[in-house]
Coordinates of C-alpha atoms and ligand atoms in Angstrom, one line a residue:
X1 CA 5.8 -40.4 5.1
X2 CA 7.7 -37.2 4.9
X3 CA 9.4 -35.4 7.7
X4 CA 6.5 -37.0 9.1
X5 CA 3.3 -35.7 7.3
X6 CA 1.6 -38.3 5.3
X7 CA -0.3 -37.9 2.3
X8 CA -3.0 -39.1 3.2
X9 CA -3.2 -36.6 6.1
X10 CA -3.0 -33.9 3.5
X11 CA -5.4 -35.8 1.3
X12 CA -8.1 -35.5 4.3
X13 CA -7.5 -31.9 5.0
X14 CA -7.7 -30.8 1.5
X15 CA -11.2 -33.0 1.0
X16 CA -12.3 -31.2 4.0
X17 CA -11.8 -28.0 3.2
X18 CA -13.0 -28.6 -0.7
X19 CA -16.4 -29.8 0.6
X20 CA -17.0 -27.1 3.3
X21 CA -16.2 -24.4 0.9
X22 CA -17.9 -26.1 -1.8
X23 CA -15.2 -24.4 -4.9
X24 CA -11.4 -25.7 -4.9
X25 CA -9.7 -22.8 -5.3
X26 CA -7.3 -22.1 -7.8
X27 CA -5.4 -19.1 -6.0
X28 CA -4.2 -19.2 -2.6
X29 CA -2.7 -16.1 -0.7
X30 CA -0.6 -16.9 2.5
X31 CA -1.3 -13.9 4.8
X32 CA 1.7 -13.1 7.1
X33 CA 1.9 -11.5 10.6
X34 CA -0.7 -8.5 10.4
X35 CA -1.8 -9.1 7.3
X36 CA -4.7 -11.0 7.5
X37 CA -7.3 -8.4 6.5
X38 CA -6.1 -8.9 2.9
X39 CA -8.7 -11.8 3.1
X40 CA -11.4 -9.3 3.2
X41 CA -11.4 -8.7 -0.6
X42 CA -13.2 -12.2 -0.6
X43 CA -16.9 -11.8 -2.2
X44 CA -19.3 -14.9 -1.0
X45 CA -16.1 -16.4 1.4
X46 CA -16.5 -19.2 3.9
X47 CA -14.2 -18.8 6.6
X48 CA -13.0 -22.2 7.7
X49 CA -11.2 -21.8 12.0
X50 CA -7.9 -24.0 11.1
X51 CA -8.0 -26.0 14.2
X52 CA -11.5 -27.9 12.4
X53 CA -9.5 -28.9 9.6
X54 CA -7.9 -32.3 10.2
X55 CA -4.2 -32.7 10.6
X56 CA -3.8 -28.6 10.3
X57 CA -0.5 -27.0 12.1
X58 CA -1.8 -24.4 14.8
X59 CA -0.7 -20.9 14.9
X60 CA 0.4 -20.0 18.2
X61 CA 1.4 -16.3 17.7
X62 CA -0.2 -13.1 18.6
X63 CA -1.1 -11.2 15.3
X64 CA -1.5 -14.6 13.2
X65 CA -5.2 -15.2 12.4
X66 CA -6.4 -18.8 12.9
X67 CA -8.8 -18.5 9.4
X68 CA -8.8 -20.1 6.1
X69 CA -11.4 -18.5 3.6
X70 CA -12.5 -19.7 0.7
X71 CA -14.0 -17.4 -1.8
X72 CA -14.0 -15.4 -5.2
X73 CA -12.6 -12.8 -6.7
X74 CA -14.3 -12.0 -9.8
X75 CA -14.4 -15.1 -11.5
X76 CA -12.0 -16.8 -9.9
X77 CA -12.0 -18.8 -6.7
X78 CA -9.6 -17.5 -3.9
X79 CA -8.4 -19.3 -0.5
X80 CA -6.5 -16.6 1.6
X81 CA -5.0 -18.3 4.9
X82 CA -4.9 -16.1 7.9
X83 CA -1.7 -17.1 9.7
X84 CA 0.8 -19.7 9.4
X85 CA 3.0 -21.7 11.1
X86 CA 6.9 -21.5 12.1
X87 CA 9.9 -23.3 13.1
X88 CA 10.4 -21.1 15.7
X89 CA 7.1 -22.5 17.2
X90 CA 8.5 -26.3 17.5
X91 CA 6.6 -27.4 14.0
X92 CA 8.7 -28.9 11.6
X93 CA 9.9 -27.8 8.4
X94 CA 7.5 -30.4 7.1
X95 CA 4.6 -29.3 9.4
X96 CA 4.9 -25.6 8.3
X97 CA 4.4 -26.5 4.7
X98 CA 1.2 -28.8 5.4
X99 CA -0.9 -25.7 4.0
X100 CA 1.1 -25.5 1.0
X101 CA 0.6 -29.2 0.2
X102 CA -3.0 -28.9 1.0
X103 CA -3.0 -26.2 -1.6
X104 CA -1.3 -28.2 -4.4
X105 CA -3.5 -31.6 -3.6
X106 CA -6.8 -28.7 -4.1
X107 CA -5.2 -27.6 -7.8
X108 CA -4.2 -24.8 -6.4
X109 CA -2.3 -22.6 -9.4
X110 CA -1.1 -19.9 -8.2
X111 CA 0.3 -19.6 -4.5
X112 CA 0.7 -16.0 -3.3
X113 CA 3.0 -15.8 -0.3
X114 CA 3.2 -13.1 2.2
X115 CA 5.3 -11.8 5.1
X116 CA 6.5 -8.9 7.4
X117 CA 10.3 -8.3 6.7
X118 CA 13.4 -6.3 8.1
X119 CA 14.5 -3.7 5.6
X120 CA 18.3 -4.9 4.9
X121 CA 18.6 -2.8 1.7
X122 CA 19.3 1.1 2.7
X123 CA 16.7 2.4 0.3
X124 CA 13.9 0.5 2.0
X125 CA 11.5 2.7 4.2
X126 CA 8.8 1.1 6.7
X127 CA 5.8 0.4 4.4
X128 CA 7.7 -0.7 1.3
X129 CA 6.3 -3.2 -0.2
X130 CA 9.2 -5.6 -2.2
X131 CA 8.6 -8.0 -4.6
X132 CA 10.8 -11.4 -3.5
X133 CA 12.7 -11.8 -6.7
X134 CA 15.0 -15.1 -5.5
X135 CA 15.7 -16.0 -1.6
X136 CA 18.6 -17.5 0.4
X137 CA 17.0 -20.3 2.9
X138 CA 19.0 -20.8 6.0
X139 CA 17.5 -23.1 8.0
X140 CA 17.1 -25.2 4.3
X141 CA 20.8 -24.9 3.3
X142 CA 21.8 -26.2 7.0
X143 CA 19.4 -29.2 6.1
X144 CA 15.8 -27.7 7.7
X145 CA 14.7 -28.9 4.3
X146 CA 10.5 -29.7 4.1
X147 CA 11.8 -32.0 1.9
X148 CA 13.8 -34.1 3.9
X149 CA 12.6 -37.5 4.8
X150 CA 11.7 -40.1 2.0
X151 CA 11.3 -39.4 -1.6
X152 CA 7.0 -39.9 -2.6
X153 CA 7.0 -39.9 -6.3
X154 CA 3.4 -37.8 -5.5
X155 CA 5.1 -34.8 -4.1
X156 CA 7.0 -34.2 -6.8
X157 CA 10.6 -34.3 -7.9
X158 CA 13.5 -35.5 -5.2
X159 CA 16.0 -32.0 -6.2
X160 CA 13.9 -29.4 -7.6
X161 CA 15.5 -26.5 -9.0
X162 CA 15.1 -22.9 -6.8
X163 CA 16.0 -21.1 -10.1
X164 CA 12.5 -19.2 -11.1
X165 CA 11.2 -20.1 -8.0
X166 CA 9.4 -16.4 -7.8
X167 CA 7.7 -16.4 -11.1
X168 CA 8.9 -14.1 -13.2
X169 CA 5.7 -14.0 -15.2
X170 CA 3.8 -13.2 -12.0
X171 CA 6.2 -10.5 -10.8
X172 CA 5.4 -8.9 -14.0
X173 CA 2.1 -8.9 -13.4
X174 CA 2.5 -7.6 -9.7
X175 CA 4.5 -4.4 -11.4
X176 CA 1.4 -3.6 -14.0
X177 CA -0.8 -4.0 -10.9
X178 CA 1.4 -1.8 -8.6
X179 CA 1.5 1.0 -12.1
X180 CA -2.7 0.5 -12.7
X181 CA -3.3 1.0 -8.3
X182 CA -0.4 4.1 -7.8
X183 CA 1.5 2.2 -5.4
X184 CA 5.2 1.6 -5.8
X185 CA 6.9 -1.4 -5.0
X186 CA 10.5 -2.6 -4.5
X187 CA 12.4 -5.7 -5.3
X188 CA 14.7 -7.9 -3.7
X189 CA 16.4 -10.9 -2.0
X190 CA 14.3 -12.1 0.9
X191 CA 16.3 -14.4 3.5
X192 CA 14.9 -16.6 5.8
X193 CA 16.2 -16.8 9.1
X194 CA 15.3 -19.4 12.2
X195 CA 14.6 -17.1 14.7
X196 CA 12.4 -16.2 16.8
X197 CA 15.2 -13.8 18.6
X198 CA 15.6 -10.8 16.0
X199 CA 18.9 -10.7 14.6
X200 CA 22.3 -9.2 16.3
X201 CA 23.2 -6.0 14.6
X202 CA 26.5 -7.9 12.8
X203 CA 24.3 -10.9 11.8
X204 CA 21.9 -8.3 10.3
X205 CA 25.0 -6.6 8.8
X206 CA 26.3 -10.2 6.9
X207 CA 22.8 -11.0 5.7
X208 CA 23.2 -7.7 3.6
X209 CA 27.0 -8.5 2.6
X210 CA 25.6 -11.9 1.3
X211 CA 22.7 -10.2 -0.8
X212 CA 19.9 -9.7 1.1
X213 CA 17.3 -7.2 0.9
X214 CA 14.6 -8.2 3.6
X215 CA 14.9 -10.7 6.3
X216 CA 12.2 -12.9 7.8
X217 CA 11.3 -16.3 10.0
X218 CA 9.0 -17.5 7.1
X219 CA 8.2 -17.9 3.5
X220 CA 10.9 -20.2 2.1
X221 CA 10.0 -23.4 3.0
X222 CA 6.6 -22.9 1.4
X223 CA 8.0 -21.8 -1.7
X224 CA 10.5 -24.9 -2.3
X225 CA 7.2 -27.0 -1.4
X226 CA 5.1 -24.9 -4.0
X227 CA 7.8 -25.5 -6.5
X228 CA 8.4 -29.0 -6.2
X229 CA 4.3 -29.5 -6.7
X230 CA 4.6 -27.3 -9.5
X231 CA 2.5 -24.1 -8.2
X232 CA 3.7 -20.8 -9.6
X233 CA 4.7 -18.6 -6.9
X234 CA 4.5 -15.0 -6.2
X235 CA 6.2 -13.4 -3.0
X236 CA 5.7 -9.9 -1.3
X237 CA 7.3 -8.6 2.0
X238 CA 6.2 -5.7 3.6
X239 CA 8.8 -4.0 4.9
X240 CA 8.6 -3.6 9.0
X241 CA 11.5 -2.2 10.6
X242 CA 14.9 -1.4 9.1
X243 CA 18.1 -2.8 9.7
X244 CA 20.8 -0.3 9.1
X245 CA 19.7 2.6 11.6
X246 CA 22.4 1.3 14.2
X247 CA 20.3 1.6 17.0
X248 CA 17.7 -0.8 15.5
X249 CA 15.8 -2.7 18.1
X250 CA 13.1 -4.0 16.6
X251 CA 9.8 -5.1 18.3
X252 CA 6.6 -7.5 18.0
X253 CA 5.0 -4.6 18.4
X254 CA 6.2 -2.6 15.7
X255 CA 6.2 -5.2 13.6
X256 CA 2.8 -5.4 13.8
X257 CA 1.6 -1.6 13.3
X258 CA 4.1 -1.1 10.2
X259 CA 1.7 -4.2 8.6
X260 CA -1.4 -2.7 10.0
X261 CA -0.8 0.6 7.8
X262 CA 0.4 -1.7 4.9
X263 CA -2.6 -4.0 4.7
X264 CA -4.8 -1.6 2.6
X265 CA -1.9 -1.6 -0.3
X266 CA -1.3 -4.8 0.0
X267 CA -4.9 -5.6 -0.6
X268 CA -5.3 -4.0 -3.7
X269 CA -2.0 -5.1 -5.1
X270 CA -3.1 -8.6 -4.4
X271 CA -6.6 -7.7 -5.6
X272 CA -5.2 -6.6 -9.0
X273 CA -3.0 -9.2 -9.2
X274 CA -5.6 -11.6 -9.0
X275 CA -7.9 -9.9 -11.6
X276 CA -5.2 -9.8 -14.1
X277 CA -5.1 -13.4 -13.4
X278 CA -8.9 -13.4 -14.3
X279 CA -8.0 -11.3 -17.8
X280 CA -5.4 -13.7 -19.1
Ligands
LIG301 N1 14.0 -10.0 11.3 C1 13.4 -11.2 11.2 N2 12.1 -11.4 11.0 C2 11.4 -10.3 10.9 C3 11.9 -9.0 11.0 C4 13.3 -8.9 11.2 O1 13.9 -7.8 11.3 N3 10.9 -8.1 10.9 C5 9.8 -8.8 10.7 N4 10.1 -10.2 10.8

């Protein structure tokens, strides 16, 4: 067992979901708060509810789809997960990366991950969409680790490397699909906070003295799961609400209408992305 997920709980899930959609797919998109829609570039999708597949974590937050579709995007076959789970909900770091080893154990490739994100870095407006180029994991470095618990050989490697975590290879890509579409996209540090409170105006202020660019309650632990299976990994934050406006008092709300206008980028940057995939 690890952090109390067992393989063959994973193995289940991912059987299920490769026989209901009837395609294991080799791209997976993560689609953060508000951004589910993106999964409506699917041609010919199935749309799995979570809660059928065995052993799958529950969201429980308003503005995170309960959905997993399967599909294709040209020639290749897509699963884009509407919604996933957090710490701040009670799962465990283990728990929240579930999907990601369902992903890995379906030959998943490719893992695109996705999030809403306060703007730390001054030249960020609401709307931007950044490019994670490298992240600092709180809750992992203080020892929230998906990988804590027993070493399974299966899983991959006991201390995988973080450095090239956010493909480079794939970030290129995700610039010559931002140039080809018009849009224009930033780049940065994401970190990865507990949360669910929003951050004190001084804690926001150290996150940017340590290097950040964006700050979220997600993303991170999926990554260091998707890189100890070996699945290349692409990150994008859309940027929500900003952090160094003094008065910032950010909101659920807010959050959720600054993704609502950034879904129909985000779609066809992931679209792109995912066609250039095709091309290579
Ligand atoms: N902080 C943490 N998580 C977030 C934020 C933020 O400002 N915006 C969206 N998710």
């Amino acid at each position: 067992m690890t952090g109390g997920i067992q393989p063959e709980a994973v193995r289940r899930a991912a059987d299920f979901i490769r026989e209901r959609a009837g395609v294991s797919p080799r791209v997976a998109v993560i689609a953060g708060s508000g951004l589910g829609a993106v999964g409506d570039e699917l041609e010919s999708a199935v749309t799995l509810d979570v809660t059928e597949i065995p052993g799958w974590p529950v969201p429980t937050v308003e503005g995170h789809g309960r959905e997993l579709r399967v599909g294709w995007l040209g020639r290749l076959p897509v699963a884009v997960q509407t919604g996933r789970v957090h710490l701040y909900e009670g799962y465990s770091p283990a728990e929240v990366t579930f999907n990601v080893r369902a992903f890995g154990l379906l030959g998943v490739r490719e893992l695109i991950v996705t999030n809403a994100a306060g703007g730390l870095n001054p030249e960020f407006r609401v709307g931007d969409l950044m490019l994670i180029t490298d992240h600092i994991n709180f809750p992992g470095l203080a020892g929230l680790s998906p990988l804590r618990g027993p070493a399974l050989p299966e899983w991959g490697p006991r201390f995988p490397p973080m450095t090239g975590a956010y493909s480079a290879r794939l970030q290129a890509l995700a610039r010559q699909a931002a140039a080809e579409a018009g849009l224009t996209v930033r780049e940065g540090v994401y970190v990865m906070v507990g949360g669910p409170s929003y951050e004190a105006p001084a804690e926001a202020r150290a996150l940017r003295m340590l290097g950040g660019d964006a700050v979220g309650m997600s993303t991170a632990p999926e990554v260091v799961v998707a890189r100890q299976m070996g699945l290349e990994v692409l990150g994008i934050s859309c940027i929500s609400n900003l952090w160094f406006r003094t008065t910032a008092e950010p909101t659920h709300g807010e959050v959720l209408s600054a993704m609502a206008a950034a879904v129909p980028r985000l779609r066809r940057l992931i679209r792109r992305v995912i066609e250039l995939l095709d091309e290579r």
